Amino acid sequence: LRDNRIELVRASWHELSISVSDVSLSDEGQYTCSLFTMPVKTSKAFLTVLGVPEKPQITGFTSPVMEGERMQLTCKTSGSKPAADIRWFKNDKEVKDAKYLKEEDTVRKTFTVSSTLDFLADRSDDGAVVSCRVDHESLNSTPQIAMQVLEIHYTPLVKIISSNSWPEEGQSIVLTCESKGKPVPEPVLWTKDGGELPDPERMVVNGRVLSISFLNKTDNGTYRCEAKNPIGRNSTEYVLIVHDVFNTLLPTTVIPSLTTATVTTNVALTASTTTSATATSIRDPNGLTQTGPDHALIGGIVAVVVFVTLCSIILLGRYLARHKGTYLTNEAKGAEDAPDADTAIINAEGSQVNAEEKKEYFI
């Protein structure tokens, strides 16, 4: 062996040792040690040199990538012997189904290995770290890694958050439009029922926030928040329903009567609601709390009094009608066929004596 990288370490009748520095692939082969005796004795050994893979590189990424586009990332390393192994990871989670390819260099007897990862860009991949890891026995369990941070552009994602789940008349409400996109969306646009906000004094827009004070029934409607960026635009809607204020008990009402009695009535107002798909309240929006007499109740009492009076008059007239008749004196009863009054009285008394008793019964 005649090479400056080969050094004689120890030489004796029993042992011959050499060292090889800066080992290269050309040092691979069969080495022979000979003992010059009669006959000559030899011993052989084959030296295998591992090819250390070069640091991998990721190609195929062009920033930025639009959402929905197909991405092909390729990781490549050369100089490995035997062929190295390549694995893909996304945010420390291994990704399968990558295409693996290896090519052998016939001169150096090393391998060039590449792997291609094919997938569709999604907004969830924005900011994700894709890494390519090369494993080889020459690396002593310390793999070589190449990394690429993904940048995905996508249209805004819009959502409206309400500060009041049950808005009532006279209250306030704050609607917040959350928009997330890349690039960052421009200031959002608020509309109501397809047009501009009708009352700018009560409906104040501050950035992505819409504040409405002193709610009333005219504020009912569909509010739309729209956000856009250079990629596109998106919108969402919120249906506002302003509910009535609940009334529990009206004050005591004193009702004047036609008699000397005073009628005191506690009137309880029961509010009923009808639940629908949109939870719409059907109570009168213009209804006011009654504080004066209940005119309907007064009218009812007056009608009852008039009815009782009419019934009394009818019964009294019927009673009087049933007792009408003609009553004759004794002279009149006996005047028939009597020449004078005395004879008439005598005839009347006689007729009463001889007449049968008659009785009338009124049912």
XYZ file of C-alpha atoms in Angstrom:
363
model
C 0.000 0.000 0.000
C 1.502 3.237 -1.112
C -0.722 6.123 -0.009
C 0.057 9.058 2.232
C -3.240 8.505 4.061
C -2.091 5.028 5.156
C 0.108 4.906 8.218
C 1.924 1.962 9.837
C 0.771 1.827 13.426
C 2.541 -1.257 14.748
C 4.867 -3.825 13.239
C 6.196 -6.946 15.005
C 6.670 -10.628 14.380
C 3.192 -11.183 15.713
C 1.123 -8.156 14.565
C 1.004 -5.639 11.723
C -1.434 -2.687 12.105
C -2.205 0.187 9.737
C -4.574 3.182 9.858
C -6.351 4.942 6.956
C -7.281 8.618 7.357
C -9.796 10.627 5.359
C -11.577 7.509 4.144
C -13.208 7.752 0.743
C -15.328 5.429 -1.316
C -12.228 4.397 -3.284
C -10.842 2.802 -0.115
C -13.519 0.149 -0.303
C -12.241 -3.294 -1.303
C -10.342 -6.365 -0.168
C -7.244 -5.998 2.017
C -4.628 -8.763 2.368
C -2.048 -9.314 5.082
C 0.844 -11.670 4.216
C 3.375 -13.431 6.422
C 6.516 -14.223 4.394
C 7.341 -17.670 5.578
C 7.913 -20.856 3.707
C 5.262 -21.244 2.512
C 3.774 -17.681 2.631
C 0.699 -17.320 4.824
C -2.017 -14.731 4.044
C -5.265 -13.383 5.576
C -7.890 -11.307 3.762
C -10.649 -8.890 4.809
C -13.152 -6.852 2.805
C -13.619 -3.198 3.738
C -17.032 -1.618 3.072
C -17.222 2.173 2.998
C -20.610 3.830 3.638
C -21.634 6.786 1.519
C -22.934 9.604 3.752
C -25.989 11.283 2.196
C -25.776 14.979 1.516
C -28.074 17.432 3.306
C -31.525 17.207 1.707
C -33.221 20.067 -0.114
C -36.935 20.740 -0.696
C -37.941 22.091 -4.105
C -41.234 22.842 -5.858
C -42.624 25.438 -3.441
C -43.512 28.873 -4.775
C -44.873 31.386 -2.301
C -47.688 32.118 -1.963
C -49.980 29.268 -2.945
C -53.695 29.852 -3.497
C -56.183 27.698 -1.651
C -57.266 24.737 -3.782
C -54.118 24.641 -5.906
C -52.101 21.435 -6.180
C -48.693 21.412 -4.507
C -45.776 19.095 -5.352
C -42.857 19.222 -2.954
C -39.738 17.199 -3.750
C -37.031 16.256 -1.258
C -33.699 15.107 -2.739
C -30.384 13.857 -1.363
C -27.256 12.413 -3.086
C -24.153 10.400 -2.177
C -25.753 7.780 0.009
C -24.504 4.226 0.023
C -26.584 2.186 0.422
C -29.639 4.207 -0.615
C -30.982 6.471 2.123
C -34.573 6.512 3.380
C -36.750 9.679 3.134
C -39.807 10.437 5.294
C -42.220 13.411 5.243
C -43.723 15.225 8.240
C -46.261 18.059 8.593
C -46.175 19.747 11.993
C -44.399 16.698 13.453
C -47.063 14.339 12.075
C -45.848 11.860 9.496
C -47.415 12.065 6.033
C -47.748 8.868 4.038
C -48.338 8.134 0.330
C -45.256 9.952 -0.981
C -43.578 8.821 -4.203
C -40.064 7.390 -3.641
C -37.353 7.253 -6.341
C -33.657 6.246 -6.237
C -30.943 6.460 -8.929
C -27.512 4.763 -8.778
C -24.283 6.456 -9.822
C -22.414 3.632 -11.561
C -19.041 5.384 -11.282
C -19.079 6.150 -7.598
C -21.534 3.387 -6.749
C -23.659 5.781 -4.682
C -27.349 6.605 -4.823
C -29.387 9.749 -5.387
C -32.730 9.470 -3.604
C -35.798 11.693 -4.044
C -39.351 11.714 -2.672
C -42.344 13.758 -3.908
C -45.296 14.842 -1.754
C -48.454 15.717 -3.732
C -51.499 17.395 -2.074
C -54.087 20.188 -2.453
C -53.433 23.437 -0.620
C -55.906 24.158 2.164
C -56.302 27.159 4.488
C -55.567 24.889 7.436
C -52.063 24.369 5.974
C -51.197 28.071 6.217
C -48.182 28.402 8.511
C -47.646 24.640 8.680
C -44.062 23.354 8.783
C -43.351 20.603 6.249
C -40.130 18.693 6.914
C -38.197 16.097 4.967
C -36.095 13.689 7.058
C -33.272 11.523 5.689
C -32.368 8.387 7.663
C -29.155 6.426 6.980
C -26.938 4.044 8.926
C -23.943 6.341 8.462
C -25.671 9.171 10.388
C -25.474 7.398 13.747
C -29.200 7.924 14.570
C -28.942 11.665 13.853
C -31.079 12.209 10.729
C -30.654 15.126 8.362
C -33.726 17.363 8.064
C -34.887 20.027 5.623
C -37.913 22.238 6.458
C -40.329 24.450 4.523
C -42.995 26.771 6.007
C -46.155 26.867 3.884
C -47.924 30.133 3.003
C -51.473 29.651 1.742
C -53.686 32.542 0.586
C -57.454 32.118 0.945
C -60.726 34.080 0.892
C -62.055 35.540 4.168
C -64.020 33.422 6.618
C -66.777 35.572 8.213
C -68.800 35.076 11.413
C -71.145 37.426 13.367
C -71.222 37.356 17.183
C -74.114 39.023 19.070
C -73.791 40.526 22.550
C -77.492 39.989 23.365
C -79.274 36.688 22.772
C -82.742 38.120 23.617
C -82.850 41.804 22.602
C -85.854 43.776 23.881
C -87.231 47.196 23.096
C -85.190 49.998 24.617
C -82.053 47.876 25.031
C -78.787 47.979 23.047
C -77.016 45.311 20.994
C -73.463 44.943 19.654
C -72.788 42.801 16.559
C -69.136 41.833 15.992
C -68.072 40.628 12.542
C -65.065 38.293 12.812
C -63.238 37.936 9.499
C -60.161 35.801 8.955
C -58.330 35.577 5.668
C -54.945 35.877 4.000
C -54.059 38.525 3.050
C -55.827 40.250 5.951
C -59.325 41.342 4.827
C -60.174 44.979 4.300
C -62.631 46.764 6.656
C -65.975 44.988 6.579
C -69.183 46.376 5.066
C -72.444 46.354 7.095
C -75.858 46.426 5.365
C -79.484 45.856 6.402
C -82.005 44.068 4.189
C -79.763 44.615 1.169
C -79.375 48.374 1.669
C -77.529 50.920 3.791
C -78.083 51.207 7.529
C -81.277 53.307 7.886
C -80.459 55.161 11.122
C -76.774 56.196 11.346
C -77.403 58.069 14.606
C -78.380 54.889 16.470
C -76.489 52.405 14.272
C -72.786 53.148 14.698
C -70.070 51.161 12.852
C -66.611 51.085 14.400
C -64.276 48.858 12.398
C -65.839 45.395 12.496
C -68.345 46.275 15.248
C -71.952 47.455 14.705
C -73.652 49.009 17.762
C -77.426 49.670 17.828
C -78.910 51.654 20.743
C -82.533 52.095 21.880
C -83.877 49.108 19.977
C -87.412 49.183 18.558
C -89.521 47.160 16.139
C -88.219 49.077 13.125
C -84.778 47.545 13.730
C -86.065 44.054 12.890
C -84.413 42.692 9.767
C -81.428 40.871 8.247
C -77.997 42.386 8.844
C -75.177 41.339 6.516
C -71.434 41.581 7.120
C -69.189 41.326 4.048
C -65.393 41.023 4.010
C -63.020 40.847 1.037
C -59.328 40.589 0.191
C -57.381 40.279 -3.092
C -58.317 36.583 -3.292
C -62.086 37.012 -3.023
C -64.968 37.997 -0.777
C -67.347 36.312 1.626
C -70.323 37.339 3.784
C -72.670 36.125 6.509
C -76.049 37.248 7.845
C -77.697 37.819 11.232
C -81.481 38.062 11.688
C -82.383 40.589 14.400
C -85.747 40.240 16.169
C -86.592 42.858 18.814
C -88.916 41.437 21.489
C -91.522 43.188 23.627
C -90.851 44.102 27.227
C -92.744 41.752 29.583
C -95.567 43.314 31.744
C -96.386 41.328 34.877
C -99.128 43.182 36.860
C -101.271 46.254 36.243
C -102.225 48.676 39.097
C -105.511 48.291 41.008
C -108.433 49.842 39.105
C -111.425 51.461 40.921
C -114.598 51.189 38.855
C -117.598 53.520 39.592
C -120.919 51.687 39.915
C -124.519 52.717 39.439
C -125.109 51.802 43.068
C -123.434 52.993 46.216
C -121.063 50.028 46.213
C -117.471 50.374 44.963
C -116.066 47.488 42.942
C -112.290 46.959 43.222
C -110.737 44.637 40.672
C -107.152 43.419 40.342
C -106.515 42.778 36.650
C -103.556 40.551 35.824
C -102.145 40.770 32.318
C -100.898 37.457 31.015
C -98.445 37.738 28.168
C -98.529 34.901 25.700
C -95.930 34.249 23.110
C -95.879 31.983 20.080
C -92.626 30.173 19.399
C -91.704 29.790 15.729
C -88.540 28.931 13.771
C -87.370 32.491 14.283
C -88.757 32.893 17.863
C -90.933 35.852 16.797
C -93.088 37.462 19.498
C -96.636 38.354 18.416
C -97.438 40.818 21.184
C -98.573 44.292 20.139
C -95.381 46.393 19.779
C -97.336 49.577 20.400
C -99.118 48.293 23.509
C -98.798 50.599 26.539
C -99.213 49.822 30.220
C -102.767 50.664 31.351
C -102.919 52.910 34.376
C -106.593 54.165 34.204
C -109.993 52.421 34.639
C -110.731 49.324 32.591
C -113.476 50.647 30.284
C -114.350 47.181 29.029
C -115.073 46.014 32.581
C -117.162 49.132 33.323
C -119.226 48.550 30.182
C -119.815 44.948 31.198
C -121.101 45.935 34.644
C -123.415 48.592 33.174
C -124.817 46.045 30.729
C -125.537 43.619 33.588
C -127.361 46.332 35.596
C -129.473 47.343 32.577
C -130.351 43.709 31.912
C -131.422 43.099 35.517
C -133.573 46.252 35.444
C -135.316 45.219 32.225
C -136.022 41.769 33.606
C -137.544 43.288 36.766
C -139.849 45.555 34.730
C -141.013 42.620 32.594
C -141.793 40.438 35.620
C -143.688 43.268 37.375
C -145.795 43.976 34.267
C -146.657 40.310 33.912
C -147.730 40.123 37.533
C -149.990 43.151 37.258
C -151.521 41.877 34.037
C -152.524 38.571 35.645
C -154.459 40.388 38.477
C -156.682 42.593 36.290
C -160.593 42.038 36.587
C -164.047 43.558 37.232
C -165.439 43.469 40.800
C -169.249 43.980 41.362
C -170.976 45.151 44.516
C -173.838 43.225 46.023
C -176.262 45.675 44.438
C -174.816 45.064 41.030
C -174.881 41.313 41.458
C -178.607 41.315 42.305
C -179.762 44.140 40.053
C -180.759 41.826 37.286
C -184.565 41.367 37.298
C -184.887 43.479 40.512
C -187.310 46.430 40.602
C -185.449 48.262 43.347
C -182.197 48.275 45.293
C -183.449 46.383 48.273
C -184.726 43.595 46.106
C -181.352 43.548 44.325
C -179.471 43.170 47.594
C -181.781 40.394 48.682
C -181.357 38.669 45.343
C -177.552 39.050 45.593
C -177.326 37.633 49.089
C -179.563 34.798 48.066
C -177.510 34.013 45.110
C -174.388 33.962 47.238
C -175.995 31.629 49.677
C -177.120 29.289 46.957
C -174.120 29.622 44.770
C -171.309 27.124 44.873
C -168.034 28.295 46.238
C -165.542 28.985 43.523
C -161.825 29.374 44.161
C -159.111 30.526 41.805
C -155.573 29.334 42.038
C -152.735 31.211 40.365
C -149.770 29.182 39.233
